[in-house]
mmCIF file of C-alpha atoms in Angstrom:
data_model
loop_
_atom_site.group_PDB
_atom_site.id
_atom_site.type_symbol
_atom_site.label_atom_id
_atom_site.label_comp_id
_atom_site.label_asym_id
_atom_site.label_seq_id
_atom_site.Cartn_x
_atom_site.Cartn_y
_atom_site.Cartn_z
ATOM 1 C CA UNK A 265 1.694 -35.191 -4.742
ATOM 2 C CA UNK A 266 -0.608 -33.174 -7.238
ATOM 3 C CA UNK A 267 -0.209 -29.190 -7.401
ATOM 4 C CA UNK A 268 -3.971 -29.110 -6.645
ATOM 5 C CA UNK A 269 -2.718 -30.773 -2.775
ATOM 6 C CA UNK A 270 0.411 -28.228 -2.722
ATOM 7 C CA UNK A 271 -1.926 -25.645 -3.423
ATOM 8 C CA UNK A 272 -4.744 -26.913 -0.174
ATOM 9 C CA UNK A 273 -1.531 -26.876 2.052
ATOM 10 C CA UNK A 274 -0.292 -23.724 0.909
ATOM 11 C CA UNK A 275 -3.281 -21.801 0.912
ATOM 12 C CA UNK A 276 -4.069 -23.460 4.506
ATOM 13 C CA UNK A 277 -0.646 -22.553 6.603
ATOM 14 C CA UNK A 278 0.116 -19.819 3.782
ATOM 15 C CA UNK A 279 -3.769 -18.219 4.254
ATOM 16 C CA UNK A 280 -3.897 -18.473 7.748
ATOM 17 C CA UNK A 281 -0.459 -17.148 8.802
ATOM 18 C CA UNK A 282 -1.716 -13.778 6.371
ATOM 19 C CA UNK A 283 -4.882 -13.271 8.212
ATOM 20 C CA UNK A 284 -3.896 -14.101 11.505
ATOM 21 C CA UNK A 285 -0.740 -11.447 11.174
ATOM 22 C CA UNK A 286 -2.818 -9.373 8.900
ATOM 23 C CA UNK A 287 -5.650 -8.524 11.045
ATOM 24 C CA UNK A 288 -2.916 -7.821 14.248
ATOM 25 C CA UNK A 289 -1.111 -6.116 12.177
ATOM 26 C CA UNK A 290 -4.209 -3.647 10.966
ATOM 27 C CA UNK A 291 -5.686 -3.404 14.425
ATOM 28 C CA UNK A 292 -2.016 -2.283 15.618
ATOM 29 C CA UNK A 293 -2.058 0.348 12.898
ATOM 30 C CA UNK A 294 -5.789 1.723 14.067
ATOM 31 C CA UNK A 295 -4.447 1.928 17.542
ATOM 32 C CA UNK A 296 -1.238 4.034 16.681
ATOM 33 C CA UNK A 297 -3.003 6.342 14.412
ATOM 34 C CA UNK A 298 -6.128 7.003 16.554
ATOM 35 C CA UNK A 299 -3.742 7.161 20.124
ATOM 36 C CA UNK A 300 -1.797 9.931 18.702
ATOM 37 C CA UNK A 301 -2.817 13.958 18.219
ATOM 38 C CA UNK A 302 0.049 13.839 15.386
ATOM 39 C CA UNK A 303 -1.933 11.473 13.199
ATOM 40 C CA UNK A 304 -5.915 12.541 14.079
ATOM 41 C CA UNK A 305 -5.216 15.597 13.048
ATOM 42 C CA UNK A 306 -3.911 14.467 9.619
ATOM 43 C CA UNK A 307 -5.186 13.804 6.734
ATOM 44 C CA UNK A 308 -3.333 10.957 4.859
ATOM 45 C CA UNK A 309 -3.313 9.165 8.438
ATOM 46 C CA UNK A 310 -7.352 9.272 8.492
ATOM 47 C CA UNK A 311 -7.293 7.896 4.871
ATOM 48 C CA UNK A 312 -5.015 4.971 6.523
ATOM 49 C CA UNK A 313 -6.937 4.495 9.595
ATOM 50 C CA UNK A 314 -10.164 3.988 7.246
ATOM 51 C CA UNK A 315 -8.244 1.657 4.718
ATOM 52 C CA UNK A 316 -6.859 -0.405 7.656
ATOM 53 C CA UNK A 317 -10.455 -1.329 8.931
ATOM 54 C CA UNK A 318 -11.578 -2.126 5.156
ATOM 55 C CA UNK A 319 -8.501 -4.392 5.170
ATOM 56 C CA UNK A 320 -9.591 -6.383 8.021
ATOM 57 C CA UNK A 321 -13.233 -6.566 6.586
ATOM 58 C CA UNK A 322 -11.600 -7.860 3.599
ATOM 59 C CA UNK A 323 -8.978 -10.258 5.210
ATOM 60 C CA UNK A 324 -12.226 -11.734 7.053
ATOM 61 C CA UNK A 325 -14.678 -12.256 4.502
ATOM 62 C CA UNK A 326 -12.030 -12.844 1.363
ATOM 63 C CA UNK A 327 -9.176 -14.301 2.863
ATOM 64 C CA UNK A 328 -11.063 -16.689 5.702
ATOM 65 C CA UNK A 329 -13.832 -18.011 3.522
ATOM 66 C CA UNK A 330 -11.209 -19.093 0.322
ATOM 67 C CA UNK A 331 -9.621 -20.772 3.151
ATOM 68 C CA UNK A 332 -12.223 -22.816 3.908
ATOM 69 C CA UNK A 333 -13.871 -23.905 0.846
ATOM 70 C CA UNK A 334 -10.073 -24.698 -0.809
ATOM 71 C CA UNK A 335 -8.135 -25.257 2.383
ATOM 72 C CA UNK A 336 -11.415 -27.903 3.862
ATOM 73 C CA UNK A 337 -13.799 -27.945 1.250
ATOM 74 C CA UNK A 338 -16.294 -26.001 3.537
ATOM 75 C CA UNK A 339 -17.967 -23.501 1.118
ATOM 76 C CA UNK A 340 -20.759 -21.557 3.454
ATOM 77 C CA UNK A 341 -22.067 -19.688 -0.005
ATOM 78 C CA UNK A 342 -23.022 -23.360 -0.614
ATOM 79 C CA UNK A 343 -25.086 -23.607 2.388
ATOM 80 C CA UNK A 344 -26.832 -20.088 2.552
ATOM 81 C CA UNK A 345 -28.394 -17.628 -0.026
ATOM 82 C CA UNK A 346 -27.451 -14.840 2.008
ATOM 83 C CA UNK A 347 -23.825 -15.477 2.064
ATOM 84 C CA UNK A 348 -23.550 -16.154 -0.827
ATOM 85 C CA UNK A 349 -24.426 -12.415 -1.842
ATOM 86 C CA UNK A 350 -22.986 -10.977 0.825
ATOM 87 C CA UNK A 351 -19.347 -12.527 0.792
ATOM 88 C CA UNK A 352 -18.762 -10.867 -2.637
ATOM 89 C CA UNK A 353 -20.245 -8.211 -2.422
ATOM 90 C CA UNK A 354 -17.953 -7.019 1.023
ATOM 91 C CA UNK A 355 -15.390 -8.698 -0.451
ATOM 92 C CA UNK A 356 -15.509 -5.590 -3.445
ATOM 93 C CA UNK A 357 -16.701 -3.180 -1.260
ATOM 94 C CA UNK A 358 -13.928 -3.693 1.036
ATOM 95 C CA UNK A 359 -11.134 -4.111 -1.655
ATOM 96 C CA UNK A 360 -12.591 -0.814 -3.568
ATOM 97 C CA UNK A 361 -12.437 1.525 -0.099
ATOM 98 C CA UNK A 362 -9.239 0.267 0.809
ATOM 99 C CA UNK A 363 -7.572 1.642 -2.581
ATOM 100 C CA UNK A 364 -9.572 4.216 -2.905
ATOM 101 C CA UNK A 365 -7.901 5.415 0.458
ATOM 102 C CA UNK A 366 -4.487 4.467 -0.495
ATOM 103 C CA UNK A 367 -4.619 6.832 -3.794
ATOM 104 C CA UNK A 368 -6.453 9.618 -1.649
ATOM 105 C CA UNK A 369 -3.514 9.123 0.772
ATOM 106 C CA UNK A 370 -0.939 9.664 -1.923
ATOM 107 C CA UNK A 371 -2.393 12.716 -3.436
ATOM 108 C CA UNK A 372 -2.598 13.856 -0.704
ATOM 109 C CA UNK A 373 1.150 13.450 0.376
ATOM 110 C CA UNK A 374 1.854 14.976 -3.107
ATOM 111 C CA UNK A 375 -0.725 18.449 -2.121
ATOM 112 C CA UNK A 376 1.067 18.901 0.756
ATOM 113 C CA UNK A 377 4.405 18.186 -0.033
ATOM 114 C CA UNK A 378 4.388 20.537 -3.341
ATOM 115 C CA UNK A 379 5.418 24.109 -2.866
ATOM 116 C CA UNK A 380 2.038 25.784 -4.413
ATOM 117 C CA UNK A 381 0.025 27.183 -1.681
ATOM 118 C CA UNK A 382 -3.246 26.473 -2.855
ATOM 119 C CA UNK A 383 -2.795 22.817 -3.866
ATOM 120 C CA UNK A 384 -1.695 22.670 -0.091
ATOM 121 C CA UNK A 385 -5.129 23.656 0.685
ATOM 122 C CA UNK A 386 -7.256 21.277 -0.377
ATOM 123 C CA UNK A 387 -5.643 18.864 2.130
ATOM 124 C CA UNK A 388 -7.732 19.037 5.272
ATOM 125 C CA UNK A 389 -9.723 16.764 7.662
ATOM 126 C CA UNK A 390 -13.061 18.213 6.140
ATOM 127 C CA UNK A 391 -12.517 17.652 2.648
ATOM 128 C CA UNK A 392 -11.224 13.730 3.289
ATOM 129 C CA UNK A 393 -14.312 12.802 5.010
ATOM 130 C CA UNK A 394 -16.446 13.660 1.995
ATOM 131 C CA UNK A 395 -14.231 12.480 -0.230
ATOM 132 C CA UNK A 396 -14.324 8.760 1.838
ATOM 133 C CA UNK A 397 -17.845 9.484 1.932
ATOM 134 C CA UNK A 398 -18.822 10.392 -1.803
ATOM 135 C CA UNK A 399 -16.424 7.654 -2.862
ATOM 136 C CA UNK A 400 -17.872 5.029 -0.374
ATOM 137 C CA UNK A 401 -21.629 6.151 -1.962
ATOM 138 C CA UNK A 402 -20.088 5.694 -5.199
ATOM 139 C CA UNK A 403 -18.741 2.161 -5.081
ATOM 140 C CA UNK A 404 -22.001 1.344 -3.013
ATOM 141 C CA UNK A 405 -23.725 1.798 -6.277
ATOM 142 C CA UNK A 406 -21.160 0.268 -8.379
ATOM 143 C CA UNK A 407 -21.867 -3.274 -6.482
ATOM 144 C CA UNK A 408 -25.179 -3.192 -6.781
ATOM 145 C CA UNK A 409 -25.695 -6.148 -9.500
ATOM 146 C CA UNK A 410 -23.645 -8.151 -7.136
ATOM 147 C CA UNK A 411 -26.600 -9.025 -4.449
ATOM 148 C CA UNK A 412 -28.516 -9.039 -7.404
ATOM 149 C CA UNK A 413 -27.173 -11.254 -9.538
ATOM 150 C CA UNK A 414 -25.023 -13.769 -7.119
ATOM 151 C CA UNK A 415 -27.723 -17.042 -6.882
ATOM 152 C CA UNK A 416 -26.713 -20.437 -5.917
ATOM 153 C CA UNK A 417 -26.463 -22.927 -9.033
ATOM 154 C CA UNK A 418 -27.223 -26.848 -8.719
ATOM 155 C CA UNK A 419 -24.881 -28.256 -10.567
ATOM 156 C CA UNK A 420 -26.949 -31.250 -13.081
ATOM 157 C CA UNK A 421 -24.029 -33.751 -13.458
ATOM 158 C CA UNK A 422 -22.409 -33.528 -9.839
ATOM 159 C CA UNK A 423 -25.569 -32.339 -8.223
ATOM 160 C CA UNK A 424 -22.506 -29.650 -6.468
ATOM 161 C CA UNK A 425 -24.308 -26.145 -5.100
ATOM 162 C CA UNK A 426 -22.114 -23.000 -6.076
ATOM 163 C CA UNK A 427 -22.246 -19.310 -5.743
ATOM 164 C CA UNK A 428 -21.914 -18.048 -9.074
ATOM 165 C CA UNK A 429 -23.195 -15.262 -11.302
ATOM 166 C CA UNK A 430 -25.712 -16.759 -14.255
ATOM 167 C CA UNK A 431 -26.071 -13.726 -16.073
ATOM 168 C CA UNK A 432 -23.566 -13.236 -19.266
ATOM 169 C CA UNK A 433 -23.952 -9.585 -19.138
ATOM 170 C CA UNK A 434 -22.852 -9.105 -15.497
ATOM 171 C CA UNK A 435 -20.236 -11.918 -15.970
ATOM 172 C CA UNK A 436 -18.770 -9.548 -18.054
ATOM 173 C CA UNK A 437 -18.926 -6.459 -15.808
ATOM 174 C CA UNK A 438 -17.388 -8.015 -13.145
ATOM 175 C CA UNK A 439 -14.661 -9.962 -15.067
ATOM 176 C CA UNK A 440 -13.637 -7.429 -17.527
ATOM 177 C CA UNK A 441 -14.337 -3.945 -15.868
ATOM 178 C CA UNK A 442 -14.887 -4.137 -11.846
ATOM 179 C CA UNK A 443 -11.913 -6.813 -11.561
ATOM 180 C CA UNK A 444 -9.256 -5.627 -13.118
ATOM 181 C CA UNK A 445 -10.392 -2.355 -14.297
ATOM 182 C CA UNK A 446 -11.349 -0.777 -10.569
ATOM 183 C CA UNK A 447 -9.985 -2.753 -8.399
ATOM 184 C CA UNK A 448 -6.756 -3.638 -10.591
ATOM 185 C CA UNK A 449 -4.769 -1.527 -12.868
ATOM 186 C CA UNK A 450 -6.475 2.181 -12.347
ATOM 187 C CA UNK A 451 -5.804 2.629 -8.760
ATOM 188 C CA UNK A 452 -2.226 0.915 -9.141
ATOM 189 C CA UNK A 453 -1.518 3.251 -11.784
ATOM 190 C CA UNK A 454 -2.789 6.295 -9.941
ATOM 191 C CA UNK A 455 -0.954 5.345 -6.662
ATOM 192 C CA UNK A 456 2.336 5.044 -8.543
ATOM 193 C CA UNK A 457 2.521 8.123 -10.851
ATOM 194 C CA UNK A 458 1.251 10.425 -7.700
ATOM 195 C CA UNK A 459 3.701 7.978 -5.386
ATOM 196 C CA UNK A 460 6.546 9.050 -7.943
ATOM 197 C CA UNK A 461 5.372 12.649 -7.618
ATOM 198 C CA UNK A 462 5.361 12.771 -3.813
ATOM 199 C CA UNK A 463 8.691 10.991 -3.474
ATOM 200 C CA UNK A 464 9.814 13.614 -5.695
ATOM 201 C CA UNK A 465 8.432 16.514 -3.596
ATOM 202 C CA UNK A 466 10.276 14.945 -0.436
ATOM 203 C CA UNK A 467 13.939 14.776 -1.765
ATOM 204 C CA UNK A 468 13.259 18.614 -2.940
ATOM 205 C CA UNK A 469 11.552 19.840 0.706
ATOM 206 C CA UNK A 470 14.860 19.956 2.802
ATOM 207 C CA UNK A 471 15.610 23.292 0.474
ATOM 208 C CA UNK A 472 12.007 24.876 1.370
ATOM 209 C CA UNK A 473 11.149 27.065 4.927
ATOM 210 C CA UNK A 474 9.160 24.533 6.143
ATOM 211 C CA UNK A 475 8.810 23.938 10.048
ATOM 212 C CA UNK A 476 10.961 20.858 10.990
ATOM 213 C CA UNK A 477 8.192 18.785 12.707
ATOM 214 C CA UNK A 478 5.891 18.880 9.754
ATOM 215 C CA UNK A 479 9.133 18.312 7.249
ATOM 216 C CA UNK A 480 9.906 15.236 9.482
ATOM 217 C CA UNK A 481 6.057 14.118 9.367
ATOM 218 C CA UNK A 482 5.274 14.433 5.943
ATOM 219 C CA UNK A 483 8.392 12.736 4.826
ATOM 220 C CA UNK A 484 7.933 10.013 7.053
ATOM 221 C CA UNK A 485 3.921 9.541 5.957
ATOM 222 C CA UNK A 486 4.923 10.065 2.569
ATOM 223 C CA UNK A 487 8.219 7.375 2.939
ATOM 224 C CA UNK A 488 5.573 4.711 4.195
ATOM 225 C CA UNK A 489 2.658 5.264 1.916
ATOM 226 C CA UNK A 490 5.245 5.276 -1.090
ATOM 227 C CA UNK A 491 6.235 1.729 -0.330
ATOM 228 C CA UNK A 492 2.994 0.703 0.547
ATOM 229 C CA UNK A 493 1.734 1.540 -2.990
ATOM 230 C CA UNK A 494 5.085 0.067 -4.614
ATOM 231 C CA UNK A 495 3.875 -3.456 -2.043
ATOM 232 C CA UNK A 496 0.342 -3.052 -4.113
ATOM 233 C CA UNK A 497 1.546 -2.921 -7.160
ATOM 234 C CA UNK A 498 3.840 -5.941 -6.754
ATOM 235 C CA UNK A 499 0.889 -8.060 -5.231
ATOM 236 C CA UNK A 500 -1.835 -6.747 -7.161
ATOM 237 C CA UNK A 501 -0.945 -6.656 -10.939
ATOM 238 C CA UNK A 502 0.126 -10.310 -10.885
ATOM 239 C CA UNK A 503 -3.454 -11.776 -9.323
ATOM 240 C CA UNK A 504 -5.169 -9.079 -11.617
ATOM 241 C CA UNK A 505 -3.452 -10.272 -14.786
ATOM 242 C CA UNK A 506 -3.836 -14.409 -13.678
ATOM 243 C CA UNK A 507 -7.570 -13.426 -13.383
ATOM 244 C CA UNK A 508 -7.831 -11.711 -16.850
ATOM 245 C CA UNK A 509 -5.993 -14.454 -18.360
ATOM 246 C CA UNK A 510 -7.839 -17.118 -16.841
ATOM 247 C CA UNK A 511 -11.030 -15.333 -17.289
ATOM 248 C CA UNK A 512 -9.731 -15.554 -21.437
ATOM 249 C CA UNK A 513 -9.053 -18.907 -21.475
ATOM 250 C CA UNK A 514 -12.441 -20.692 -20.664
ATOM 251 C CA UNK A 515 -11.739 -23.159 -23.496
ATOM 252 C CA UNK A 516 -9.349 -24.881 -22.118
ATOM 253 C CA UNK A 517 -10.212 -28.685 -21.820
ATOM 254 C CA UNK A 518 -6.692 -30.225 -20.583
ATOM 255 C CA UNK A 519 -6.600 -30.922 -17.126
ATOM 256 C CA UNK A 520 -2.941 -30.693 -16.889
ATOM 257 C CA UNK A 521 -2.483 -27.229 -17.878
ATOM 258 C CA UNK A 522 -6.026 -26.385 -16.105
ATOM 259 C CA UNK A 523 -3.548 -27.429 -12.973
ATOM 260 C CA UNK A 524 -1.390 -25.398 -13.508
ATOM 261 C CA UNK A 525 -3.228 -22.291 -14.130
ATOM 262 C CA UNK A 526 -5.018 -23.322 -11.153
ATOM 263 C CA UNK A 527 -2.013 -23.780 -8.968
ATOM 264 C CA UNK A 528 -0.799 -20.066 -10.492
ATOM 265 C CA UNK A 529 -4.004 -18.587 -9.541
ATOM 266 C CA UNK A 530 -3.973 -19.893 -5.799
ATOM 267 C CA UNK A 531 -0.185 -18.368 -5.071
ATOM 268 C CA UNK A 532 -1.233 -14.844 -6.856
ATOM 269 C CA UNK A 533 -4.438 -14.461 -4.725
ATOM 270 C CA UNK A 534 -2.262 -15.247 -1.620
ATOM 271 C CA UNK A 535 0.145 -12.834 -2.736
ATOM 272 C CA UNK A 536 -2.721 -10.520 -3.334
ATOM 273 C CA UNK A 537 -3.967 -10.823 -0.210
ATOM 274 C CA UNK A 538 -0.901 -9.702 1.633
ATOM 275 C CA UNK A 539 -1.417 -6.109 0.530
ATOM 276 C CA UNK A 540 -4.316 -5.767 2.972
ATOM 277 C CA UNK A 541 -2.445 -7.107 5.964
ATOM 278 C CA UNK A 542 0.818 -5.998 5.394
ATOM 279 C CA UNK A 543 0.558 -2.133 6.121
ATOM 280 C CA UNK A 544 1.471 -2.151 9.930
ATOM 281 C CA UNK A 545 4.757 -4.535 8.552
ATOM 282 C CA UNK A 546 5.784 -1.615 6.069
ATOM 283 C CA UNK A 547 5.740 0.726 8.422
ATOM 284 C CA UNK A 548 7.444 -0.759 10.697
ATOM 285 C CA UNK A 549 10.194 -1.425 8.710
ATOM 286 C CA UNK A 550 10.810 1.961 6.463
ATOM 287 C CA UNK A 551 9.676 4.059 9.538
ATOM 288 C CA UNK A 552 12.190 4.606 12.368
ATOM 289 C CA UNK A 553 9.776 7.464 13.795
ATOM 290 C CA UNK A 554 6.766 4.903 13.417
ATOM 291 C CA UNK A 555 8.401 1.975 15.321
ATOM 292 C CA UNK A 556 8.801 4.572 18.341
ATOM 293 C CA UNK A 557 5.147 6.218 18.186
ATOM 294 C CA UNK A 558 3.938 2.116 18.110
ATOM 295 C CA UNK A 559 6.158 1.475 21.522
ATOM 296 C CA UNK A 560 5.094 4.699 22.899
ATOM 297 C CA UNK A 561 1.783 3.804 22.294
ATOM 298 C CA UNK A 562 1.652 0.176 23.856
ATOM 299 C CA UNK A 563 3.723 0.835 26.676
ATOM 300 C CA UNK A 564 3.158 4.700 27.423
ATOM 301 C CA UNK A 565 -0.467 4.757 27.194
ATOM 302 C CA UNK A 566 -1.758 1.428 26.969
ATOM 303 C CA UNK A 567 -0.019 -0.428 29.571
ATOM 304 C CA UNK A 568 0.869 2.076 31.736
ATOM 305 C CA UNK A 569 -3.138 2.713 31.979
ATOM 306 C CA UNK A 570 -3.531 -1.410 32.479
ATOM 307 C CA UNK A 571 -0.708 -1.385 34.906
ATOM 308 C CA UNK A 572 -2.992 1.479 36.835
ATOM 309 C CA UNK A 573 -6.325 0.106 36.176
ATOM 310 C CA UNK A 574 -4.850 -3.516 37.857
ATOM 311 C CA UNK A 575 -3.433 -1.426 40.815
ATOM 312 C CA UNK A 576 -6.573 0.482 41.520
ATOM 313 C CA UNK A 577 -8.550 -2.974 41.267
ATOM 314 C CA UNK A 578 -5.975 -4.696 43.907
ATOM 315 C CA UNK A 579 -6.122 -1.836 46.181
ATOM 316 C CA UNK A 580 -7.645 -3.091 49.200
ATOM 317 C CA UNK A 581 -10.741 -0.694 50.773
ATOM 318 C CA UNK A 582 -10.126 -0.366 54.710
ATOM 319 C CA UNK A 583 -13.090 -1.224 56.490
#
């Protein structure tokens, strides 16, 4: 049994029990924070909402497709053009949004969590739809090249058709800069400095006036989006760091040790890939207040209004 077959069967069972929990688990999230006045109305809960659709976008077109062409060997940026540009392309897009939103969130449990009125300010539903906006414009333009410059390659020896990049210079951009530059150690570096910051604002707000519903809101938003960035860090500095080292060691001709970086590689990107379907699980579990909005939410207001809507469908019409 070769680590090239443990890693197939892992990323098979291991990949599919991610996205099948992940995208439940990010389409449970949506539900609770769009059901509830308590979280429309907020600001760090709107950056969520936003980063919990990007996650399923990129548990779909990341997560599925590696699944398929190293789970079965069935590569669909083999078999058309178009995938082939777009798969990456929403893959980044996807993964960019999705931290973008989890900093925003962060600072923006530090502004309103620090005693300085004005800082307090700048937190409001107006300001963090431009910001997703500008910052969605932004890394539109920053994945340009990849449409570009993603072409399918014929291999001459094994006659094998790949997606790949061709062009040294953009090679470089995307392995050295948009990898783990943007989507790899700057936003886990932001997230935890302003995470540290916000944490520290919480243990400090019991001794502040503030009015006990938003006290219990912001430290419970602020308790959840802490440990979410702590769960990025953990899952996305290892894949980020197996990437630039792989990335740096091209040369390497031995097949063993090729294996094993290999084998490294495939339980790092799985591991990566639980950030974006893990946020509903966090909650859940740091979040007393959160596990009752979720039941309030499914059985309150969503079956309650199926257990009326089947009533009023089974009522019989006298004739």
């Amino acid at each position: 049994m070769t680590l090239t077959f443990i890693g197939q069967q892992i990323t098979i069972y291991g990949g599919f029990f991610i996205l099948v929990a992940g995208v439940l688990g990010e389409l449970f999230t949506i539900i609770v924070f769009l059901s509830l006045k308590t979280f429309r109305q907020n600001t760090s809960a709107f950056y969520l909402s936003i980063m919990s659709f990007v996650n399923i976008g990129q548990l779909v077109f990341g997560l599925f497709s590696r699944i398929m062409i190293y789970g079965f060997a069935i590569d669909w940026t083999a078999m058309s053009i178009a995938y082939c540009k777009a798969r990456l392309t929403v893959f980044l897009l996807c993964s960019l949004i999705s931290y973008t939103c989890l900093c925003l969130a962060i600072i923006d449990q530090y502004l309103v969590t620090c005693n300085r009125i004005r800082w307090q300010q700048w937190s409001n539903i107006k300001t963090a739809y431009c910001l997703v906006i500008i910052f969605a414009f932004i890394w539109c333009i920053f994945i340009v090249p990849y449409p570009i410059f993603f072409q399918q390659v014929t291999s001459l020896t094994t006659g094998k058709i790949t997606c790949t990049v061709t062009n040294q210079n953009m090679s470089i951009y995307r392995m050295y800069f948009v990898g783990p530059f943007l989507g790899g150690y700057l936003p886990d570096f932001i997230t935890v400095v302003f995470g540290i910051l916000a944490y520290r604002n919480i243990r400090q707000i019991a001794y502040r006036t503030v009015p006990i519903v938003r006290r219990e809101l912001d430290t419970q938003l602020t308790t959840m989006i802490f440990i979410q960035v702590l769960i990025n860090f953990l899952t996305n500095i290892p894949c980020v760091t197996v990437g630039v080292i792989l990335n740096a060691t091209t040369y390497i001709t031995n097949a063993a040790v090729l294996e094993i970086l290999q084998f490294i590689n495939t339980i790092t990107l799985l591991i990566f890939y639980t950030y974006f379907g893990s946020s509903f699980y966090i909650y859940m579990c740091v979040s007393e207040r959160f596990r009752r909005q979720f039941v309030y939410v499914m059985m309150k207001i969503y079956f309650k209004r199926w257990q009326q809507q089947l009533a009023v469908n089974n009522q019989v019409v006298p004739t």
